CSV table of C-alpha atoms and ligand atoms in Angstrom, one decimal:
chain,number,residue,atom,x,y,z
D,251,MET,CA,0.0,0.0,0.0
D,252,SER,CA,1.4,3.4,-1.0
D,253,GLY,CA,2.3,5.7,1.9
D,254,GLN,CA,2.9,2.8,4.3
D,255,LYS,CA,6.4,2.6,5.9
D,256,LYS,CA,8.3,-0.1,4.0
D,257,THR,CA,10.1,-2.8,5.9
D,258,ALA,CA,13.3,-4.5,4.9
D,259,ALA,CA,15.1,-7.5,6.3
D,260,ILE,CA,18.8,-7.7,5.5
D,261,ILE,CA,20.6,-11.0,5.9
D,262,GLY,CA,24.2,-10.4,7.0
D,263,ALA,CA,25.9,-7.6,8.8
D,264,GLY,CA,29.1,-7.5,6.7
D,265,MET,CA,30.2,-4.4,4.8
D,266,GLY,CA,27.3,-4.7,2.3
D,267,GLY,CA,24.6,-5.4,4.9
D,268,LEU,CA,25.6,-2.5,7.1
D,269,ALA,CA,25.9,-0.1,4.3
D,270,THR,CA,22.5,-1.2,3.0
D,271,ALA,CA,20.9,-0.8,6.4
D,272,ALA,CA,22.3,2.7,6.8
D,273,ASN,CA,21.2,3.8,3.4
D,274,LEU,CA,17.7,2.3,3.6
D,275,ARG,CA,17.1,3.9,7.0
D,276,ARG,CA,18.0,7.3,5.5
D,277,ILE,CA,15.1,7.0,3.0
D,278,GLY,CA,12.7,6.0,5.8
D,279,ILE,CA,12.6,2.2,5.4
D,280,GLU,CA,12.3,0.3,8.6
D,281,VAL,CA,15.2,-2.1,8.6
D,282,THR,CA,16.3,-5.2,10.6
D,283,ILE,CA,19.6,-7.0,10.0
D,284,TYR,CA,19.7,-10.7,10.8
D,285,GLU,CA,23.3,-11.8,11.4
D,286,GLN,CA,24.3,-15.4,12.2
D,287,ALA,CA,27.4,-14.4,14.2
D,288,ARG,CA,27.2,-13.7,17.9
D,289,ALA,CA,30.0,-11.1,17.7
D,290,PHE,CA,32.6,-9.6,15.3
D,291,ALA,CA,36.3,-10.3,15.8
D,292,ARG,CA,39.1,-7.9,14.8
D,293,VAL,CA,40.8,-10.3,12.4
D,294,GLY,CA,44.1,-9.0,11.1
D,295,ALA,CA,43.3,-7.6,7.7
D,296,GLY,CA,43.6,-4.4,5.8
D,297,ILE,CA,41.2,-3.1,3.2
D,298,GLN,CA,41.6,-0.6,0.3
D,299,GLN,CA,38.8,1.7,-0.5
D,300,GLY,CA,39.0,3.4,-3.9
D,301,PRO,CA,37.5,6.8,-4.7
D,302,ASN,CA,34.3,5.1,-6.0
D,303,SER,CA,33.6,3.7,-2.6
D,304,VAL,CA,34.8,6.7,-0.6
D,305,LYS,CA,32.2,8.8,-2.5
D,306,VAL,CA,29.5,6.6,-1.3
D,307,LEU,CA,30.9,6.8,2.3
D,308,ARG,CA,30.9,10.6,1.9
D,309,GLY,CA,27.2,10.6,1.1
D,310,MET,CA,26.6,8.5,4.2
D,311,GLY,CA,28.5,11.0,6.4
D,312,LEU,CA,31.4,8.7,7.0
D,313,GLU,CA,34.2,10.2,5.0
D,314,GLU,CA,35.8,12.2,7.8
D,315,ARG,CA,35.7,9.3,10.2
D,316,VAL,CA,37.2,6.9,7.6
D,317,ARG,CA,39.9,9.4,6.5
D,318,SER,CA,40.9,9.9,10.1
D,319,VAL,CA,41.7,6.2,10.7
D,320,ALA,CA,43.1,5.4,7.2
D,321,PHE,CA,46.5,5.7,5.6
D,322,HIS,CA,46.3,7.9,2.5
D,323,PRO,CA,49.1,6.8,0.1
D,324,GLU,CA,50.6,9.4,-2.2
D,325,MET,CA,51.7,6.5,-4.5
D,326,THR,CA,51.0,2.9,-5.1
D,327,ARG,CA,54.0,1.1,-6.6
D,328,TYR,CA,54.0,-2.1,-8.6
D,329,ARG,CA,57.4,-3.7,-8.5
D,330,ASP,CA,59.2,-6.7,-9.9
D,331,ALA,CA,59.3,-9.3,-7.0
D,332,ALA,CA,63.0,-10.2,-7.3
D,333,THR,CA,64.7,-7.0,-8.5
D,334,GLY,CA,62.4,-4.4,-7.1
D,335,ASP,CA,62.3,-2.7,-10.5
D,336,LEU,CA,59.3,-0.4,-10.9
D,337,LEU,CA,56.7,-1.8,-13.3
D,338,TRP,CA,54.2,0.9,-12.8
D,339,GLN,CA,53.3,3.6,-10.3
D,340,ARG,CA,50.0,5.2,-9.6
D,341,THR,CA,50.2,8.7,-8.0
D,342,GLN,CA,47.4,9.1,-5.6
D,343,GLY,CA,47.9,12.6,-4.2
D,344,ALA,CA,45.9,15.8,-4.8
D,345,GLU,CA,45.6,15.4,-8.6
D,346,TYR,CA,44.2,11.9,-8.2
D,347,GLU,CA,41.7,13.0,-5.7
D,348,GLU,CA,40.6,15.9,-7.9
D,349,LYS,CA,40.3,13.7,-10.9
D,350,TYR,CA,38.2,11.0,-9.3
D,351,GLY,CA,36.5,13.1,-6.7
D,352,ALA,CA,37.8,11.3,-3.6
D,353,PRO,CA,41.1,9.7,-2.3
D,354,GLN,CA,42.3,6.1,-2.2
D,355,LEU,CA,42.2,5.0,1.5
D,356,LEU,CA,43.9,2.1,3.2
D,357,LEU,CA,42.7,1.0,6.6
D,358,HIS,CA,42.1,-1.9,8.9
D,359,ARG,CA,39.1,-3.9,7.8
D,360,ALA,CA,37.6,-3.7,11.3
D,361,ASP,CA,37.8,0.1,11.3
D,362,LEU,CA,35.7,0.2,8.1
D,363,HIS,CA,33.3,-2.2,9.6
D,364,GLU,CA,33.0,-0.2,12.8
D,365,ALA,CA,32.5,3.0,10.9
D,366,LEU,CA,29.6,1.5,9.0
D,367,ALA,CA,28.2,0.0,12.2
D,368,SER,CA,28.4,3.4,13.9
D,369,ILE,CA,25.5,4.7,11.8
D,370,VAL,CA,23.3,1.7,12.3
D,371,PRO,CA,21.6,1.7,15.7
D,372,ALA,CA,22.5,-1.4,17.7
D,373,ASP,CA,18.9,-2.6,18.1
D,374,VAL,CA,18.6,-2.8,14.3
D,375,ILE,CA,21.1,-5.7,14.3
D,376,GLN,CA,19.8,-9.0,15.6
D,377,ARG,CA,22.8,-11.4,16.2
D,378,SER,CA,22.9,-15.2,16.4
D,379,LYS,CA,20.1,-15.2,13.7
D,380,LYS,CA,21.1,-17.7,11.1
D,381,LEU,CA,18.6,-17.7,8.2
D,382,ILE,CA,17.7,-21.3,7.3
D,383,ASP,CA,14.6,-20.9,5.3
D,384,PHE,CA,12.3,-18.3,3.7
D,385,ARG,CA,9.1,-18.0,1.7
D,386,GLN,CA,7.6,-15.1,-0.2
D,387,ASP,CA,4.0,-14.3,-1.2
D,388,GLY,CA,2.6,-11.3,-3.0
D,389,ASP,CA,3.0,-8.9,0.0
D,390,GLY,CA,6.2,-9.9,1.7
D,391,VAL,CA,8.8,-12.5,2.8
D,392,ASP,CA,8.7,-14.8,5.8
D,393,MET,CA,12.1,-15.8,7.2
D,394,PHE,CA,12.9,-18.7,9.5
D,395,PHE,CA,16.0,-18.8,11.7
D,396,ALA,CA,18.1,-21.6,13.2
D,397,ASP,CA,17.0,-20.6,16.7
D,398,GLY,CA,13.4,-21.4,15.9
D,399,SER,CA,12.3,-17.8,15.5
D,400,SER,CA,10.7,-16.2,12.4
D,401,ALA,CA,10.2,-12.7,11.0
D,402,ARG,CA,8.4,-11.0,8.1
D,403,ALA,CA,9.3,-8.0,6.0
D,404,ASP,CA,8.2,-6.3,2.8
D,405,MET,CA,11.5,-7.3,1.2
D,406,MET,CA,14.6,-9.4,1.9
D,407,ILE,CA,18.1,-8.2,0.9
D,408,ALA,CA,20.5,-11.1,1.0
D,409,ALA,CA,24.0,-9.7,1.9
D,410,ASP,CA,25.0,-13.1,3.2
D,411,GLY,CA,28.4,-13.3,1.5
D,412,VAL,CA,30.1,-15.7,-0.9
D,413,HIS,CA,28.5,-18.8,0.6
D,414,SER,CA,25.0,-17.2,0.4
D,415,MET,CA,22.2,-19.7,1.2
D,416,VAL,CA,19.8,-17.3,-0.5
D,417,ARG,CA,21.8,-17.4,-3.7
D,418,GLU,CA,21.9,-21.2,-3.5
D,419,ARG,CA,18.1,-21.3,-3.2
D,420,MET,CA,17.7,-19.0,-6.2
D,421,HIS,CA,20.3,-20.7,-8.4
D,422,GLY,CA,20.9,-24.2,-7.0
D,423,PRO,CA,23.9,-25.5,-5.0
D,424,GLU,CA,27.3,-24.7,-6.5
D,425,GLN,CA,30.5,-24.1,-4.6
D,426,PRO,CA,32.4,-20.9,-5.6
D,427,ARG,CA,35.3,-21.7,-7.9
D,428,PHE,CA,38.5,-22.1,-6.1
D,429,THR,CA,41.3,-20.3,-8.0
D,430,GLY,CA,43.9,-22.7,-6.7
D,431,ARG,CA,45.4,-19.8,-4.7
D,432,VAL,CA,45.4,-18.7,-1.1
D,433,ALA,CA,45.8,-15.3,0.5
D,434,TYR,CA,48.1,-15.2,3.5
D,435,ARG,CA,47.2,-12.0,5.3
D,436,THR,CA,47.8,-10.3,8.6
D,437,THR,CA,48.4,-6.9,10.3
D,438,PHE,CA,51.1,-6.3,12.9
D,439,PRO,CA,53.1,-3.5,14.4
D,440,THR,CA,55.6,-1.8,12.0
D,441,ALA,CA,58.1,-1.6,14.8
D,442,LEU,CA,58.7,-5.4,14.5
D,443,ILE,CA,60.2,-4.9,11.1
D,444,LYS,CA,64.0,-4.6,11.4
D,445,ASN,CA,66.6,-3.6,8.8
D,446,VAL,CA,64.3,-2.8,5.9
D,447,GLU,CA,62.1,0.2,5.2
D,448,VAL,CA,58.5,-0.4,4.0
D,449,GLU,CA,57.0,1.9,1.3
D,450,GLY,CA,53.5,3.1,1.9
D,451,SER,CA,51.7,0.8,-0.6
D,452,THR,CA,53.5,-1.6,-2.9
D,453,LYS,CA,52.5,-4.7,-4.9
D,454,TRP,CA,55.4,-7.0,-5.5
D,455,MET,CA,54.8,-9.2,-8.5
D,456,ALA,CA,56.3,-12.4,-9.7
D,457,LYS,CA,55.0,-14.6,-12.6
D,458,ASP,CA,52.8,-16.9,-10.5
D,459,ARG,CA,52.3,-15.0,-7.2
D,460,HIS,CA,52.3,-11.6,-5.6
D,461,ILE,CA,52.2,-9.8,-2.3
D,462,VAL,CA,50.7,-6.4,-1.4
D,463,ILE,CA,52.1,-4.5,1.5
D,464,TYR,CA,50.7,-1.3,3.0
D,465,PHE,CA,50.2,0.7,6.2
D,466,THR,CA,46.7,0.7,7.7
D,467,ASN,CA,46.6,4.0,9.5
D,468,PRO,CA,47.9,7.5,9.3
D,469,ARG,CA,50.5,6.9,12.0
D,470,LYS,CA,52.1,4.1,9.8
D,471,ASP,CA,52.5,2.1,13.0
D,472,GLU,CA,50.6,-0.9,11.7
D,473,VAL,CA,51.5,-2.8,8.5
D,474,TYR,CA,49.4,-5.2,6.4
D,475,PHE,CA,50.2,-7.8,3.8
D,476,VAL,CA,48.1,-10.0,1.6
D,477,THR,CA,49.4,-12.5,-0.9
D,478,SER,CA,48.1,-14.5,-3.8
D,479,THR,CA,50.0,-17.8,-3.5
D,480,PRO,CA,49.4,-20.9,-5.6
D,481,GLU,CA,48.2,-23.8,-3.4
D,482,PRO,CA,45.8,-26.0,-5.4
D,483,SER,CA,45.7,-28.6,-2.7
D,484,PHE,CA,44.3,-26.2,-0.1
D,485,ASN,CA,41.2,-27.6,1.6
D,486,ILE,CA,38.7,-25.0,0.6
D,487,GLU,CA,36.2,-26.3,3.1
D,488,SER,CA,38.3,-24.8,5.9
D,489,TRP,CA,37.9,-21.4,4.1
D,490,SER,CA,40.1,-19.6,6.6
D,491,THR,CA,42.8,-21.1,8.7
D,492,GLU,CA,46.1,-20.3,10.6
D,493,GLY,CA,49.0,-20.1,8.1
D,494,ASP,CA,52.4,-21.7,8.6
D,495,LEU,CA,55.1,-18.9,8.8
D,496,ASP,CA,57.9,-21.2,7.7
D,497,GLN,CA,55.9,-22.2,4.6
D,498,LEU,CA,55.1,-18.6,3.9
D,499,LEU,CA,58.8,-17.7,4.0
D,500,ARG,CA,59.7,-20.5,1.7
D,501,GLU,CA,57.0,-19.4,-0.8
D,502,TYR,CA,58.5,-15.9,-0.9
D,503,SER,CA,62.2,-16.8,-0.5
D,504,GLU,CA,63.0,-15.5,-4.0
D,505,PHE,CA,61.4,-12.2,-3.3
D,506,HIS,CA,63.2,-8.9,-2.7
D,507,PRO,CA,64.9,-8.4,0.7
D,508,ILE,CA,62.2,-5.8,1.7
D,509,VAL,CA,59.5,-8.4,1.3
D,510,ARG,CA,61.5,-11.0,3.2
D,511,GLY,CA,62.1,-8.5,5.9
D,512,VAL,CA,58.4,-8.0,6.4
D,513,LEU,CA,57.6,-11.7,6.4
D,514,GLU,CA,60.4,-12.5,8.8
D,515,ALA,CA,59.0,-9.9,11.2
D,516,CYS,CA,55.4,-11.2,11.0
D,517,PRO,CA,54.3,-12.9,14.3
D,518,ALA,CA,51.3,-14.8,12.9
D,519,VAL,CA,49.2,-15.1,9.8
D,520,HIS,CA,45.9,-16.4,8.5
D,521,LYS,CA,45.3,-18.1,5.2
D,522,TRP,CA,42.2,-17.7,3.0
D,523,ALA,CA,41.0,-19.6,-0.1
D,524,LEU,CA,40.7,-17.2,-3.0
D,525,VAL,CA,37.4,-18.0,-4.7
D,526,GLU,CA,35.3,-16.4,-7.4
D,527,ARG,CA,32.1,-17.0,-9.4
D,528,ASP,CA,30.9,-16.1,-12.8
D,529,PRO,CA,28.2,-13.5,-13.0
D,530,LEU,CA,24.8,-14.9,-12.1
D,531,PRO,CA,22.0,-14.8,-14.6
D,532,PHE,CA,19.8,-12.8,-12.2
D,533,TRP,CA,19.8,-11.5,-8.6
D,534,THR,CA,16.2,-10.7,-8.0
D,535,GLN,CA,13.1,-12.9,-7.5
D,536,GLY,CA,10.0,-10.9,-6.5
D,537,ARG,CA,10.7,-9.3,-3.2
D,538,ILE,CA,14.1,-10.9,-2.7
D,539,THR,CA,17.4,-9.7,-4.0
D,540,LEU,CA,21.1,-10.3,-3.5
D,541,LEU,CA,23.8,-7.8,-2.7
D,542,GLY,CA,27.6,-7.8,-2.4
D,543,ASP,CA,29.6,-11.1,-2.4
D,544,SER,CA,26.4,-13.1,-2.4
D,545,CYS,CA,25.9,-12.1,-6.1
D,546,HIS,CA,29.3,-10.8,-7.3
D,547,PRO,CA,32.2,-12.4,-5.4
D,548,MET,CA,35.5,-11.6,-7.0
D,549,THR,CA,39.2,-12.1,-6.5
D,550,PRO,CA,40.7,-9.3,-4.4
D,551,TYR,CA,43.2,-8.2,-7.1
D,552,MET,CA,41.4,-4.9,-7.8
D,553,ALA,CA,40.5,-4.4,-4.2
D,554,GLN,CA,36.9,-3.8,-5.2
D,555,GLY,CA,34.8,-6.5,-3.4
D,556,ALA,CA,33.7,-4.4,-0.5
D,557,GLY,CA,33.7,-1.2,-2.5
D,558,THR,CA,31.2,-2.6,-5.0
D,559,SER,CA,29.0,-3.9,-2.2
D,560,ILE,CA,29.0,-0.4,-0.7
D,561,GLU,CA,28.1,1.0,-4.2
D,562,ASP,CA,25.2,-1.6,-4.4
D,563,ALA,CA,23.8,-0.2,-1.2
D,564,ALA,CA,23.7,3.3,-2.5
D,565,ILE,CA,22.0,2.3,-5.8
D,566,LEU,CA,19.5,0.1,-4.0
D,567,ALA,CA,18.5,3.0,-1.8
D,568,ARG,CA,18.0,5.2,-4.8
D,569,CYS,CA,15.9,2.6,-6.5
D,570,LEU,CA,13.7,2.1,-3.5
D,571,ALA,CA,13.3,5.8,-2.5
D,572,ASP,CA,10.1,6.5,-4.3
D,573,ALA,CA,8.7,2.9,-4.5
D,574,SER,CA,5.5,2.0,-2.8
D,575,THR,CA,5.3,-1.4,-1.1
D,576,SER,CA,3.6,-2.8,-4.2
D,577,ASP,CA,6.4,-1.4,-6.4
D,578,ILE,CA,9.2,-3.2,-4.5
D,579,PRO,CA,9.7,-6.1,-6.9
D,580,ARG,CA,10.1,-3.6,-9.8
D,581,ALA,CA,12.5,-1.4,-7.8
D,582,LEU,CA,14.6,-4.4,-7.0
D,583,LYS,CA,14.8,-5.3,-10.7
D,584,ILE,CA,15.8,-1.8,-11.5
D,585,TYR,CA,18.6,-2.0,-8.9
D,586,GLU,CA,19.8,-5.3,-10.4
D,587,ALA,CA,19.7,-3.8,-14.0
D,588,ASN,CA,21.8,-0.9,-12.9
D,589,ARG,CA,24.4,-2.9,-10.9
D,590,LYS,CA,24.9,-6.1,-12.8
D,591,PRO,CA,26.7,-4.8,-15.9
D,592,ARG,CA,29.3,-2.9,-13.7
D,593,THR,CA,29.9,-5.6,-11.2
D,594,SER,CA,30.1,-8.4,-13.9
D,595,TRP,CA,32.7,-6.3,-15.7
D,596,ILE,CA,34.7,-5.7,-12.5
D,597,GLN,CA,34.5,-9.4,-11.6
D,598,ALA,CA,36.0,-10.3,-15.0
D,599,SER,CA,38.7,-7.6,-14.8
D,600,SER,CA,39.7,-8.5,-11.3
D,601,SER,CA,40.1,-12.1,-12.2
D,602,THR,CA,42.8,-11.4,-14.7
D,603,ASN,CA,45.2,-9.7,-12.2
D,604,ASP,CA,46.5,-7.9,-15.2
D,605,ILE,CA,48.0,-4.5,-14.2
D,606,GLU,CA,48.0,-3.3,-17.8
D,607,ARG,CA,44.3,-3.8,-17.9
D,608,PHE,CA,43.8,-2.2,-14.4
D,609,ARG,CA,45.7,0.8,-15.7
D,610,ARG,CA,43.5,1.1,-18.8
D,611,GLU,CA,40.3,0.6,-16.9
D,612,GLN,CA,40.9,2.6,-13.7
D,613,ASP,CA,39.1,5.7,-14.9
D,614,GLN,CA,35.9,3.6,-15.3
D,615,VAL,CA,36.3,2.0,-11.9
D,616,PHE,CA,37.2,5.1,-9.9
D,617,SER,CA,35.1,7.9,-11.6
D,618,TYR,CA,31.8,6.1,-10.8
D,619,ASN,CA,29.7,8.0,-8.3
D,620,ALA,CA,26.8,5.7,-7.1
D,621,TRP,CA,24.9,8.7,-5.8
D,622,GLU,CA,24.9,10.6,-9.1
D,623,THR,CA,25.2,8.0,-12.0
D,624,PRO,CA,22.0,8.2,-14.1
D,625,LEU,CA,19.7,5.2,-13.3
D,626,ALA,CA,18.5,3.2,-16.3
D,627,ALA,CA,14.8,2.4,-15.9
R,788,LIG,C1,42.2,-11.6,0.9
R,788,LIG,C2,41.1,-10.6,0.6
R,788,LIG,C3,41.4,-9.3,0.5
R,788,LIG,C4,40.4,-8.3,0.2
R,788,LIG,N1,40.7,-7.0,0.0
R,788,LIG,C5,39.7,-6.1,-0.3
R,788,LIG,C6,40.1,-4.7,-0.5
R,788,LIG,O1,41.2,-4.3,-0.3
R,788,LIG,N2,39.0,-3.9,-0.8
R,788,LIG,C7,37.8,-4.3,-1.0
R,788,LIG,O2,36.9,-3.4,-1.3
R,788,LIG,N3,37.4,-5.6,-0.8
R,788,LIG,C8,38.4,-6.5,-0.5
R,788,LIG,N4,38.0,-7.8,-0.3
R,788,LIG,C9,36.6,-8.2,-0.6
R,788,LIG,C10,35.7,-8.0,0.6
R,788,LIG,O3,36.3,-8.5,1.7
R,788,LIG,C11,34.3,-8.6,0.3
R,788,LIG,O4,33.9,-8.3,-1.0
R,788,LIG,C12,33.3,-8.0,1.3
R,788,LIG,O5,33.6,-8.3,2.6
R,788,LIG,C13,31.9,-8.5,0.9
R,788,LIG,O6,31.0,-8.0,1.9
R,788,LIG,P1,29.6,-8.6,2.0
R,788,LIG,O7,28.8,-7.8,3.0
R,788,LIG,O8,28.9,-8.9,0.7
R,788,LIG,O9,29.9,-10.1,2.6
R,788,LIG,P2,30.5,-10.6,4.0
R,788,LIG,O10,31.5,-9.6,4.4
R,788,LIG,O11,31.0,-12.0,3.7
R,788,LIG,O12,29.3,-10.6,5.0
R,788,LIG,C14,28.3,-11.6,5.0
R,788,LIG,C15,27.7,-11.7,6.4
R,788,LIG,O13,26.6,-12.5,6.3
R,788,LIG,C16,26.5,-13.3,7.4
R,788,LIG,N5,25.8,-14.5,7.0
R,788,LIG,C17,26.1,-15.5,6.1
R,788,LIG,N6,25.1,-16.4,6.0
R,788,LIG,C18,24.1,-16.1,6.9
R,788,LIG,C19,22.9,-16.6,7.2
R,788,LIG,N7,22.4,-17.8,6.7
R,788,LIG,N8,22.1,-16.0,8.1
R,788,LIG,C20,22.5,-14.8,8.7
R,788,LIG,N9,23.7,-14.2,8.5
R,788,LIG,C21,24.5,-14.8,7.5
R,788,LIG,C22,28.0,-13.6,7.7
R,788,LIG,O14,28.2,-14.1,9.0
R,788,LIG,C23,28.6,-12.3,7.4
R,788,LIG,O15,28.7,-11.4,8.5
R,788,LIG,C24,39.0,-8.8,0.0
R,788,LIG,C25,38.7,-10.1,0.1
R,788,LIG,C26,39.7,-11.0,0.4
R,788,LIG,C27,39.3,-12.5,0.6
């Protein structure tokens, strides 16, 4: 019924779910997030946010907060792993910011998550609520949780990540494709690094593997690294596990002394399977749609997974802003139509890990402003 306050259930309180909750609340939708986890841990990981994502955060009133906790690199360097020769460098100072309308920011993943959570009232997030079943009718969606409880809303937004059960119900069971590679990643105090000096943000590239190293705060007192390391035998079921430091050092023994210096200083590391999917044929069924990694998981080589989830949240809010409750299915289709071409293209580009291609396409990635881009009907 037109004029009635719309209600939305969001499954998952990751970057995509939180950004969606904040943006839907701003347009007057009554939102509840259902999150399976009881609490969020500060896992050692950094995250890059490109100008396209920072522009969305600006519209959400979060730019200053995120800038204040992030490292803002003047330059990202791409170096040959063994010799350290410069392959490419991207200047990211004032000119870059002016060109793309926002900076490139590097920060701790938990700081970005906390920033997004800070604009979502605590009582909007229901924890220990694992969605196990759902049904929709002409007016809304009923949801059923592992603890025996249920809920109903006018629409359900599934931001439930790469292993999304909602995606599985829409498209059938299918594991994400394991790339045969793992990411070792961690954050630790810069002071532990002896004898070598770390640059602000560098990707060290060999033929079959790479490592990205950067600071995660303006003080530069915490350093992060993430690798892409071949390991086809990794048991993908374990998804994330403790990494073996000796093995890591062996894997990167041919790398430049700066890289080895960082790895030798590292006290502990986690290991993640790197997975991806091809673009899905559709994201929306009636009053249910997918958002973020549930519909466009990608390799992290362009550092765009969370950024594109945050973009999704802005476009979804724009599509729903003027929709009555009966218009919701149409508004969700319009959201999908406006997002799928861009995210499918970024999934494909990221998968190549081709810096020549990234260089060619960066204008298209970073110039995008989800608040202003015209919406196709
Ligand atoms: C090594 C690595 C490095 C990366 N680096 C970057 C980077 O630099 N920049 C960038 O932008 N992106 C990066 N990404 C990608 C980014 O982490 C993801 O794209 C992003 O976290 C996706 O957010 P999401 O909200 O869609 O999903 P998630 O963050 O996975 O959140 C899903 C949430 O749903 C919950 N959930 C799942 N199932 C259910 C259920 N049945 N019921 C209730 N709750 C449920 C989960 O507990 C979780 O909290 C990286 C990824 C990796 C692996």
